[in-house]
Amino acid sequence: MTRDTATRSAETLNIGQIADAFLEKYNRPGPRYTSYPTAPVWKDDLGPAELEKFYEAADAKCTPLSLYMHIPFCEALCLFCACTVSIQKDKSVAIPYLDSLKREIDHVSHFVSHNRHVVQFHWGGGTPTYLSPTQMEDLFGYTRERFTFGADAEIGIEVDPRVTNRAHLESLRRLGFNRLSMGIQDFQPKVQETIHRVQPYDMTRALIETARSLGFSSINVDLIYGLPYQTAESFRDTIDQVLTLSPDRVAMFSYAHVPWLKKQQGSFEAHLPEGMEKFKIFLAGLEGFLGAGYLYIGMDHFARPDDELAVAQRNRTLHRNFQGYTTKAGADLYGMGVSAISSIGDAYAQNRREVPAYESAVAERGIATMRGYRLSQDDLIRRAVISRLLCHTVIPKNEIEREFSIAFDDYFSAEMPNLDSFREDGLVILSPDEIRVTPVGRIFIRNVAMTFDRYLHEQQMNLRPLFSRTL
Ligand SMILES: C[S@@+](CC[C@H](N)C(=O)[O-])C[C@H]1O[C@@H](n2cnc3c(N)ncnc32)[C@H](O)[C@@H]1O
Ligand code: SF4
C-alpha cells in the first residue's frame, strides 16, 4: 500500500480530528488489563497451599496448559525498561537460578496429569538468551520430560538481538521453538544512545534473516512510542526500517513512564514527548503499519491479515492474557520463575519478585507464591465484559446475560450512564443489544474498559500513582 492509502486508513479512524482537549481528557493513568482485577487489587493472603488447590481443580477439569517461565537476567540495563529484571554481568548467577526454576517446574508438574497438553509455552524476561545454548537445552529438556506438549504448541521466546547469536537460534529451533519476539524499540541513534540500548538496524536484520532461514514461523518485533527525543518524523523512519524486515506481528507499546518504580527513567524525563506530541508519534506508527497492510488488533498490537491473531479477531475467538493477545482459549496459565504470574481457573497468583527471595522460597516449599487473588462472581462478570471489549471491540449484552444469568442493563445500571460521554465524543455506539467501540474509540479503549472496573475509583484515591498513562 502507498502512503496515500495509509492516509485514507487513518481517515477511516477519524484521528485527524482529535484535539488537544480531547487528548487531555482521555490521556490519564489507567491499566492495560492483562488481568481483571488488576495486580494492585491482589492480596497477600494467597500462598503456595491455596495455589496448589487451584492446580488440583484445574487438573480435575483437564484444561489445556500455557506455561510461562521468567528468566530475569540482562547484561546491561536499558534505561526505559519497566520489566522485572536483574542486571548481572557475571553469568554464573544463572546456575543457582536454573536449579531453583527446575525445582519449581518439578513441583508444579506433580499437579499436572500427562493427558493435559501444553498448547502454549513461553520464555520471557529479562533476556532468556542470557542463557547459553547448553543451559537452554537443559532447561527445555527438563520441562519436556515433565509435561506433554501438544503437536501444534506455540513455543515462543523473547530475544534481544544484541546478545543472541546463531548458536542460540539453532538450539531453539532444534528444541521446537517456532516463535521469536524481538526487542527493537526505535532505530534512531540519538534515541538509542539516550536509552542505553544501541542496536543497529543491520544487526537486527541479520538476526531476523538467520531466524527465517532456520524456519521460525512467526517473528514479532517490539517497538515503543514516546521515548526521549522521538518525533513523529523520526518514528516514521523507524517504522519504514521495520517494514523492510516484514515482521509477522508488531507490538508498538506506549512508553510506560513509572519513575516511582524505575528511578533510572528519571534521567531522560526532560526529553520525553508528551500529549499531542506523543500522540502524533503513535499516529505515525499507526499510519505506517495500516498503510503497509497490517491490521490493528488493538492495545498496541498489529498483525498481518493472514496471521492467526487477525483471523481469530475476525472469528471472535481471540483472547487476552499476561502475554498479550492469544488464540489459545481456555488454557490455564502456569507461571514459573521470579515474579511470574499464574492465571488458573478463577484465581491469579504471583511469585516472589526478587531472585534471592524466590530461590529460598522454592528451596523451602517447591513454589514461591507470594500473593494473588480469587475472583468473585462480580469479578468474573466484569472480566468477561472487559475481555470482550479489548478482544472484539464489542460487548454483545446477550452473551454476558446468558453466561452469567443477569440482565445486563440492570446489572450495570451505575456504569451505563458513564458511557454517554464516550458516545458524545464518538468513541462508542450504544444500542439496546450491544456496546460497540468505533474505530477512533479503539485508540482509547482502555478508557472505555475502565468504566467497568469497580476497583479503579478506590485506586485513584490512592496517593501513590499505580499506572502509567493510557496513551
Ligand atoms: C522483556 S522485554 C524484551 C526482551 C529483551 N530483553 C529485549 O529487550 O529485547 C519486553 C518488551 O517490553 C517492552 N518494554 C519494556 N519497558 C517498557 C516501558 N517502560 N514501556 C513500554 N514498553 C516497555 C519493550 O518493548 C521490550 O522489548
Ligand atoms: S528491555 Fe530487555 S534487555 Fe533491556 S533491560 Fe529490559 S529486559 Fe533487559
mmCIF file of N, CA, C and O in Angstrom, residues 18-48:
data_model
loop_
_atom_site.group_PDB
_atom_site.id
_atom_site.type_symbol
_atom_site.label_atom_id
_atom_site.label_comp_id
_atom_site.label_asym_id
_atom_site.label_seq_id
_atom_site.Cartn_x
_atom_site.Cartn_y
_atom_site.Cartn_z
ATOM 1 N N ILE A 18 -8.776 14.639 16.371
ATOM 2 C CA ILE A 18 -8.606 14.594 17.821
ATOM 3 C C ILE A 18 -7.816 15.808 18.298
ATOM 4 O O ILE A 18 -6.670 15.988 17.949
ATOM 5 N N ALA A 19 -8.478 16.625 19.066
ATOM 6 C CA ALA A 19 -7.862 17.878 19.509
ATOM 7 C C ALA A 19 -7.154 17.676 20.846
ATOM 8 O O ALA A 19 -7.329 16.676 21.513
ATOM 9 N N ASP A 20 -6.353 18.692 21.189
ATOM 10 C CA ASP A 20 -5.632 18.652 22.463
ATOM 11 C C ASP A 20 -6.554 18.372 23.646
ATOM 12 O O ASP A 20 -6.229 17.580 24.522
ATOM 13 N N ALA A 21 -7.695 19.058 23.657
ATOM 14 C CA ALA A 21 -8.607 18.934 24.798
ATOM 15 C C ALA A 21 -9.085 17.494 24.960
ATOM 16 O O ALA A 21 -9.207 16.967 26.057
ATOM 17 N N PHE A 22 -9.320 16.875 23.815
ATOM 18 C CA PHE A 22 -9.800 15.501 23.774
ATOM 19 C C PHE A 22 -8.741 14.556 24.350
ATOM 20 O O PHE A 22 -9.027 13.677 25.147
ATOM 21 N N LEU A 23 -7.502 14.832 23.950
ATOM 22 C CA LEU A 23 -6.395 14.006 24.448
ATOM 23 C C LEU A 23 -6.223 14.199 25.946
ATOM 24 O O LEU A 23 -6.020 13.262 26.700
ATOM 25 N N GLU A 24 -6.318 15.457 26.360
ATOM 26 C CA GLU A 24 -6.178 15.797 27.782
ATOM 27 C C GLU A 24 -7.187 15.006 28.603
ATOM 28 O O GLU A 24 -6.889 14.476 29.669
ATOM 29 N N LYS A 25 -8.394 14.892 28.051
ATOM 30 C CA LYS A 25 -9.484 14.226 28.756
ATOM 31 C C LYS A 25 -9.209 12.733 28.940
ATOM 32 O O LYS A 25 -9.504 12.162 29.972
ATOM 33 N N TYR A 26 -8.640 12.111 27.902
ATOM 34 C CA TYR A 26 -8.525 10.654 27.943
ATOM 35 C C TYR A 26 -7.139 10.130 28.280
ATOM 36 O O TYR A 26 -6.997 8.955 28.621
ATOM 37 N N ASN A 27 -6.134 10.992 28.174
ATOM 38 C CA ASN A 27 -4.781 10.503 28.441
ATOM 39 C C ASN A 27 -4.497 10.594 29.939
ATOM 40 O O ASN A 27 -3.792 11.457 30.407
ATOM 41 N N ARG A 28 -5.111 9.674 30.683
ATOM 42 C CA ARG A 28 -4.894 9.688 32.133
ATOM 43 C C ARG A 28 -4.420 8.308 32.581
ATOM 44 O O ARG A 28 -4.507 7.346 31.817
ATOM 45 N N PRO A 29 -3.914 8.209 33.811
ATOM 46 C CA PRO A 29 -3.381 6.913 34.216
ATOM 47 C C PRO A 29 -4.451 5.823 34.162
ATOM 48 O O PRO A 29 -5.602 6.054 34.535
ATOM 49 N N GLY A 30 -4.069 4.668 33.660
ATOM 50 C CA GLY A 30 -5.043 3.569 33.569
ATOM 51 C C GLY A 30 -4.355 2.255 33.269
ATOM 52 O O GLY A 30 -3.263 2.242 32.701
ATOM 53 N N PRO A 31 -4.993 1.144 33.656
ATOM 54 C CA PRO A 31 -4.387 -0.181 33.464
ATOM 55 C C PRO A 31 -4.429 -0.661 32.016
ATOM 56 O O PRO A 31 -5.232 -0.174 31.212
ATOM 57 N N ARG A 32 -3.602 -1.660 31.709
ATOM 58 C CA ARG A 32 -3.607 -2.274 30.381
ATOM 59 C C ARG A 32 -4.481 -3.532 30.363
ATOM 60 O O ARG A 32 -4.616 -4.196 29.354
ATOM 61 N N TYR A 33 -5.032 -3.879 31.504
ATOM 62 C CA TYR A 33 -5.955 -5.012 31.628
ATOM 63 C C TYR A 33 -5.415 -6.325 31.058
ATOM 64 O O TYR A 33 -6.096 -7.002 30.299
ATOM 65 N N THR A 34 -4.168 -6.647 31.418
ATOM 66 C CA THR A 34 -3.714 -8.015 31.138
ATOM 67 C C THR A 34 -4.399 -8.956 32.133
ATOM 68 O O THR A 34 -4.385 -10.164 31.952
ATOM 69 N N SER A 35 -4.962 -8.385 33.195
ATOM 70 C CA SER A 35 -5.817 -9.165 34.092
ATOM 71 C C SER A 35 -6.918 -8.238 34.595
ATOM 72 O O SER A 35 -6.769 -7.017 34.594
ATOM 73 N N TYR A 36 -8.032 -8.848 35.015
ATOM 74 C CA TYR A 36 -9.031 -8.121 35.785
ATOM 75 C C TYR A 36 -9.463 -9.028 36.920
ATOM 76 O O TYR A 36 -9.833 -10.166 36.654
ATOM 77 N N PRO A 37 -9.461 -8.569 38.155
ATOM 78 C CA PRO A 37 -8.952 -7.298 38.625
ATOM 79 C C PRO A 37 -7.439 -7.162 38.386
ATOM 80 O O PRO A 37 -6.732 -8.158 38.320
ATOM 81 N N THR A 38 -6.977 -5.917 38.309
ATOM 82 C CA THR A 38 -5.571 -5.661 38.006
ATOM 83 C C THR A 38 -4.691 -5.953 39.230
ATOM 84 O O THR A 38 -5.181 -5.990 40.360
ATOM 85 N N ALA A 39 -3.405 -6.130 38.983
ATOM 86 C CA ALA A 39 -2.478 -6.577 40.023
ATOM 87 C C ALA A 39 -2.520 -5.770 41.334
ATOM 88 O O ALA A 39 -2.410 -6.372 42.411
ATOM 89 N N PRO A 40 -2.697 -4.435 41.304
ATOM 90 C CA PRO A 40 -2.719 -3.731 42.595
ATOM 91 C C PRO A 40 -3.860 -4.168 43.527
ATOM 92 O O PRO A 40 -3.816 -3.905 44.718
ATOM 93 N N VAL A 41 -4.877 -4.830 42.975
ATOM 94 C CA VAL A 41 -6.009 -5.271 43.803
ATOM 95 C C VAL A 41 -5.695 -6.604 44.506
ATOM 96 O O VAL A 41 -6.324 -6.964 45.498
ATOM 97 N N TRP A 42 -4.712 -7.328 44.013
ATOM 98 C CA TRP A 42 -4.438 -8.657 44.565
ATOM 99 C C TRP A 42 -3.984 -8.537 46.006
ATOM 100 O O TRP A 42 -3.529 -7.490 46.445
ATOM 101 N N LYS A 43 -4.070 -9.681 46.710
ATOM 102 C CA LYS A 43 -3.813 -9.638 48.160
ATOM 103 C C LYS A 43 -2.701 -10.602 48.560
ATOM 104 O O LYS A 43 -2.365 -11.525 47.817
ATOM 105 N N ASP A 44 -2.204 -10.377 49.762
ATOM 106 C CA ASP A 44 -1.097 -11.211 50.255
ATOM 107 C C ASP A 44 -1.568 -12.536 50.847
ATOM 108 O O ASP A 44 -0.752 -13.309 51.332
ATOM 109 N N ASP A 45 -2.893 -12.766 50.850
ATOM 110 C CA ASP A 45 -3.368 -13.964 51.554
ATOM 111 C C ASP A 45 -3.462 -15.202 50.659
ATOM 112 O O ASP A 45 -4.079 -16.184 51.024
ATOM 113 N N LEU A 46 -2.864 -15.131 49.463
ATOM 114 C CA LEU A 46 -2.882 -16.328 48.619
ATOM 115 C C LEU A 46 -1.446 -16.842 48.499
ATOM 116 O O LEU A 46 -0.583 -16.186 47.902
ATOM 117 N N GLY A 47 -1.198 -17.981 49.136
ATOM 118 C CA GLY A 47 0.155 -18.535 49.163
ATOM 119 C C GLY A 47 0.222 -19.874 48.459
ATOM 120 O O GLY A 47 -0.734 -20.277 47.769
ATOM 121 N N PRO A 48 1.317 -20.606 48.616
ATOM 122 C CA PRO A 48 1.511 -21.874 47.919
ATOM 123 C C PRO A 48 0.377 -22.886 48.141
ATOM 124 O O PRO A 48 -0.080 -23.506 47.189
#
